[in-house]
Amino acid sequence: MPHQQNKLFKDWQGYLYIMPWFIGFICFALGPIVVSFFMSFTRWSMLSSPQWIGLENYSEILLRDPLVGKSLWNTAYYVLFSVPLGIALSLGLALLLNQKLRGIGLFRTLFFLPSVTNLVAVSILWMWIFNPEFGLLNRALEWTGIEGPLWLQSETWSKPALILMSLWGIGGGMIIMLAALQGIPPELYEAADLDGAKRWRKFWHITAPMISPALFFNLIMNMIGSFQVFTQAFVMTASAGQGSEGAPNNSTLFFVLYLYKKAFQQFKMGYASALAWILFIIILLFTLLQFNLSRRWVYYEAGGRS
Amino acid sequence: MKTLNICLGAVLLAAGVANLGCGTGDDTASVTLTFNVPANANQIQNLRQDLPQFEKRTGVKIKLYPFTGQEKLYAMMAAGQAPDIFYTNTVVRDRLAAEKRLLDLRTVSKGDPFVQRIRPEFIDRGTSIDGGWYQFCDWTFTYAFYYNRDLFRRAGLAFPDISWTWNDMLRSAQALTIDSDGDGKPEQYGLFIAKHFVDAFEQMNGARFERNALFYSLSAESRDALAAYLDLMNRYRVMPDVSLMQAQGMQMTQLLNSGRAAMAVEALPNPDVFSGLEIDWDVAPLPRMGDHPPAYFRSASGGLSISAGCRDPQAAWEFLKWLITESRYNTPNPILSDVDFVGDWQESYPVLQNTQFARVWRLSEEYDGGDPRDFVRYSSWSSSAILEILAPRMDLLFAGKIDLDQLAAAETEINRNVERELDKLLKSNLDSLFLRHVETQIAAHRAEGKTGR
């Protein structure tokens, strides 16, 4: 016992040093998480004291609110297309940029730069790109004889537009893939060359397994990020004034955007908290599923398959 | 080293404790009021320059915080740091009043002759269902057609005057629409009315909106106005597609300056438009519709409220008075009956002297139809429940994907959503006076057999 006390006393400086992070974590992460869980069982407008209503918020979300289904569908559509597309393109780019060429560093920087640009600024830029008459995209389509759609103002094209825009940020994933590609021991390729393996076989039997942890990491992070898509939909569809976010006809009403509207436009904090917890559970389930599936395809050099 | 670390830790801790105790600082100085000001950067700059005049006279200090949205205001209130004076719109006003967050202005204005100077309709619109005056309307504007005189001359058309009708407008628009290559995409459209202005035409067509109505209904007058509006685009093709225009993000001044449209509806007065227009322009009132008496749009959707927790309500009231009479913030102010609003604006903007501005403005005063915009036309208690179902339907209507019958059919679904919301509201701990009003209206609605259940 005295030995333990002595150890605690000796370590107090360490505790003091981690205190700022720990206080921040309690105040700005753990605290709000716990409070939001409690709030999800209440009716709370921020200004009056919360009223305990049990599972009413959850039953309304799951059984009666038609916009929950709509926003979940929009989010699922976005995740389904933006995640695979993003991963495929970031891998493709990483493969292209994994060359020993003069000035390759410049290209890597150029492709990475968009991903560190502020998303609000990027959204405004893309609003111009999607402008049906003067935008770059429709101008380019016009040259090929295709009449471009209304993009953000079209119920059919608004989600594809946002998916297309999401590819702007693939630089982050590309860097991780590039690092993974550069970590593959060249001896593996040399051995494959000796065996007469062609490019595709080398990719499939060496590159893919060796970068599978990076692919898996990107898959998980992209999936979580895509489930939480908000900023671009909020900025790009709010031009018609407050309340128009998610237009046209709720085609860009993503789950987090709906949550935001409930919380900060309608001030239903309890309801919004319940929405947040439902999203958390959805993301958790999909993440667990991915971890489960990863055993079949993710290869860890140190310990074989995960 | 160890001693040094201990000393460093002690100093940091002491600094932190000292900082916690700092608080607001000059508690002993004169009263300081915080004003969450809903204005652009220029207006705020002007106000900052004018403030010393007020502060010197009254000894009250004013701190300005730019208004950055209702949600941030709510967060400040929830944190117990509500500004003393802030912007409210009619949607949140009743709710905040029922939460006892707003000061009833009658308590500070009692016996003040200044109240006589305010046009009664603006006091009425700032008054809630409990009879309390919670919102000091600090500005108003109307809508008008801005038009390109050169294009009218070139087409040999008479300029619109104050008695023009919807049919006159349509005939002019047809004559002004030019599709020289006949590809169905005119180079010049007769007119443009953005979809958020259509509410004003519903009003001109005789639709009446009860300010505190809780439920949604699409009246015959509204329906006819919407049909006439859609015809401009789909049948007569004198107006560009509203979705396309919104997607392009074109401002009304760009439309007129580029010759893309000969007429367009915008707010009046609007200094940005005055300075942005580079053509020979004039204004006309919204056209009369059918035999309905005119009811011109006159905004009064928002205003300034004093927090119930204001440190010096009387000083805040004096500040509001100074704001609309002596500062450069929204002065001369049309909510006052004894100012020469038209004359002063014509002096400030000489371009107006050569227009029908004065006549259009006086029409809006004489035939004040109120503010029927969709985001303020419904009661504070049901607005979001109505709009979250209605707004997507309106998107579909303007995109030509549903017709007016289908829009009307949404009434049941919308009101079912409203009833669900109101049921929850009745279980809340809001002021009973407000809840009684809600209960009475629900009962009346159900008695009419309109329940969505």
PDB file of N, CA and C in Angstrom, chain B residues 173-203:
ATOM      1  N   ALA B 173     -45.371  41.600 -71.164  1.00  0.00           N
ATOM      2  CA  ALA B 173     -44.326  40.566 -71.102  1.00  0.00           C
ATOM      3  C   ALA B 173     -44.258  39.794 -72.418  1.00  0.00           C
ATOM      4  N   GLN B 174     -45.427  39.538 -73.017  1.00  0.00           N
ATOM      5  CA  GLN B 174     -45.439  38.816 -74.300  1.00  0.00           C
ATOM      6  C   GLN B 174     -44.746  39.648 -75.380  1.00  0.00           C
ATOM      7  N   ALA B 175     -45.043  40.964 -75.367  1.00  0.00           N
ATOM      8  CA  ALA B 175     -44.436  41.836 -76.379  1.00  0.00           C
ATOM      9  C   ALA B 175     -42.928  41.986 -76.151  1.00  0.00           C
ATOM     10  N   LEU B 176     -42.511  41.825 -74.916  1.00  0.00           N
ATOM     11  CA  LEU B 176     -41.093  42.028 -74.589  1.00  0.00           C
ATOM     12  C   LEU B 176     -40.270  40.739 -74.690  1.00  0.00           C
ATOM     13  N   THR B 177     -40.956  39.609 -74.866  1.00  0.00           N
ATOM     14  CA  THR B 177     -40.223  38.333 -74.969  1.00  0.00           C
ATOM     15  C   THR B 177     -39.745  38.142 -76.415  1.00  0.00           C
ATOM     16  N   ILE B 178     -38.464  37.939 -76.572  1.00  0.00           N
ATOM     17  CA  ILE B 178     -37.893  37.813 -77.929  1.00  0.00           C
ATOM     18  C   ILE B 178     -37.144  36.484 -78.058  1.00  0.00           C
ATOM     19  N   ASP B 179     -37.609  35.701 -79.009  1.00  0.00           N
ATOM     20  CA  ASP B 179     -36.931  34.433 -79.319  1.00  0.00           C
ATOM     21  C   ASP B 179     -36.612  34.461 -80.810  1.00  0.00           C
ATOM     22  N   SER B 180     -35.536  35.161 -81.159  1.00  0.00           N
ATOM     23  CA  SER B 180     -35.298  35.434 -82.590  1.00  0.00           C
ATOM     24  C   SER B 180     -34.969  34.181 -83.391  1.00  0.00           C
ATOM     25  N   ASP B 181     -34.330  33.191 -82.776  1.00  0.00           N
ATOM     26  CA  ASP B 181     -34.021  31.995 -83.570  1.00  0.00           C
ATOM     27  C   ASP B 181     -35.088  30.904 -83.428  1.00  0.00           C
ATOM     28  N   GLY B 182     -36.124  31.220 -82.676  1.00  0.00           N
ATOM     29  CA  GLY B 182     -37.262  30.295 -82.581  1.00  0.00           C
ATOM     30  C   GLY B 182     -36.937  28.938 -81.974  1.00  0.00           C
ATOM     31  N   ASP B 183     -35.892  28.875 -81.132  1.00  0.00           N
ATOM     32  CA  ASP B 183     -35.533  27.579 -80.536  1.00  0.00           C
ATOM     33  C   ASP B 183     -36.271  27.306 -79.228  1.00  0.00           C
ATOM     34  N   GLY B 184     -37.223  28.167 -78.928  1.00  0.00           N
ATOM     35  CA  GLY B 184     -37.984  27.980 -77.685  1.00  0.00           C
ATOM     36  C   GLY B 184     -37.267  28.467 -76.455  1.00  0.00           C
ATOM     37  N   LYS B 185     -36.070  29.046 -76.643  1.00  0.00           N
ATOM     38  CA  LYS B 185     -35.328  29.603 -75.505  1.00  0.00           C
ATOM     39  C   LYS B 185     -35.093  31.084 -75.778  1.00  0.00           C
ATOM     40  N   PRO B 186     -36.028  31.921 -75.359  1.00  0.00           N
ATOM     41  CA  PRO B 186     -35.902  33.350 -75.677  1.00  0.00           C
ATOM     42  C   PRO B 186     -34.583  33.957 -75.180  1.00  0.00           C
ATOM     43  N   GLU B 187     -34.056  34.864 -75.974  1.00  0.00           N
ATOM     44  CA  GLU B 187     -32.856  35.599 -75.532  1.00  0.00           C
ATOM     45  C   GLU B 187     -33.276  36.661 -74.515  1.00  0.00           C
ATOM     46  N   GLN B 188     -34.497  37.158 -74.709  1.00  0.00           N
ATOM     47  CA  GLN B 188     -35.002  38.173 -73.779  1.00  0.00           C
ATOM     48  C   GLN B 188     -36.386  37.743 -73.295  1.00  0.00           C
ATOM     49  N   TYR B 189     -36.499  37.637 -71.973  1.00  0.00           N
ATOM     50  CA  TYR B 189     -37.799  37.296 -71.389  1.00  0.00           C
ATOM     51  C   TYR B 189     -38.524  38.572 -70.969  1.00  0.00           C
ATOM     52  N   GLY B 190     -39.851  38.488 -71.007  1.00  0.00           N
ATOM     53  CA  GLY B 190     -40.644  39.651 -70.621  1.00  0.00           C
ATOM     54  C   GLY B 190     -40.487  40.016 -69.162  1.00  0.00           C
ATOM     55  N   LEU B 191     -40.411  38.978 -68.323  1.00  0.00           N
ATOM     56  CA  LEU B 191     -40.341  39.282 -66.888  1.00  0.00           C
ATOM     57  C   LEU B 191     -39.728  38.137 -66.116  1.00  0.00           C
ATOM     58  N   PHE B 192     -39.399  38.430 -64.887  1.00  0.00           N
ATOM     59  CA  PHE B 192     -38.987  37.364 -63.968  1.00  0.00           C
ATOM     60  C   PHE B 192     -39.514  37.662 -62.564  1.00  0.00           C
ATOM     61  N   ILE B 193     -40.177  36.663 -62.019  1.00  0.00           N
ATOM     62  CA  ILE B 193     -40.660  36.768 -60.622  1.00  0.00           C
ATOM     63  C   ILE B 193     -40.109  35.547 -59.893  1.00  0.00           C
ATOM     64  N   ALA B 194     -39.162  35.754 -59.013  1.00  0.00           N
ATOM     65  CA  ALA B 194     -38.590  34.622 -58.263  1.00  0.00           C
ATOM     66  C   ALA B 194     -39.688  33.988 -57.420  1.00  0.00           C
ATOM     67  N   LYS B 195     -39.538  32.678 -57.162  1.00  0.00           N
ATOM     68  CA  LYS B 195     -40.656  31.973 -56.524  1.00  0.00           C
ATOM     69  C   LYS B 195     -40.959  32.472 -55.117  1.00  0.00           C
ATOM     70  N   HIS B 196     -39.977  33.100 -54.464  1.00  0.00           N
ATOM     71  CA  HIS B 196     -40.292  33.574 -53.109  1.00  0.00           C
ATOM     72  C   HIS B 196     -41.128  34.856 -53.118  1.00  0.00           C
ATOM     73  N   PHE B 197     -41.408  35.391 -54.330  1.00  0.00           N
ATOM     74  CA  PHE B 197     -42.289  36.560 -54.382  1.00  0.00           C
ATOM     75  C   PHE B 197     -43.740  36.180 -54.669  1.00  0.00           C
ATOM     76  N   VAL B 198     -43.978  34.898 -54.947  1.00  0.00           N
ATOM     77  CA  VAL B 198     -45.319  34.499 -55.380  1.00  0.00           C
ATOM     78  C   VAL B 198     -46.352  34.719 -54.269  1.00  0.00           C
ATOM     79  N   ASP B 199     -45.895  34.686 -53.018  1.00  0.00           N
ATOM     80  CA  ASP B 199     -46.815  34.931 -51.886  1.00  0.00           C
ATOM     81  C   ASP B 199     -47.515  36.274 -52.028  1.00  0.00           C
ATOM     82  N   ALA B 200     -46.773  37.263 -52.527  1.00  0.00           N
ATOM     83  CA  ALA B 200     -47.350  38.602 -52.656  1.00  0.00           C
ATOM     84  C   ALA B 200     -48.460  38.622 -53.712  1.00  0.00           C
ATOM     85  N   PHE B 201     -48.345  37.758 -54.705  1.00  0.00           N
ATOM     86  CA  PHE B 201     -49.398  37.700 -55.722  1.00  0.00           C
ATOM     87  C   PHE B 201     -50.627  36.959 -55.200  1.00  0.00           C
ATOM     88  N   GLU B 202     -50.415  35.994 -54.327  1.00  0.00           N
ATOM     89  CA  GLU B 202     -51.560  35.334 -53.672  1.00  0.00           C
ATOM     90  C   GLU B 202     -52.359  36.395 -52.919  1.00  0.00           C
ATOM     91  N   GLN B 203     -51.608  37.254 -52.253  1.00  0.00           N
ATOM     92  CA  GLN B 203     -52.224  38.336 -51.469  1.00  0.00           C
ATOM     93  C   GLN B 203     -52.972  39.312 -52.395  1.00  0.00           C
TER      94      GLN B 203
END
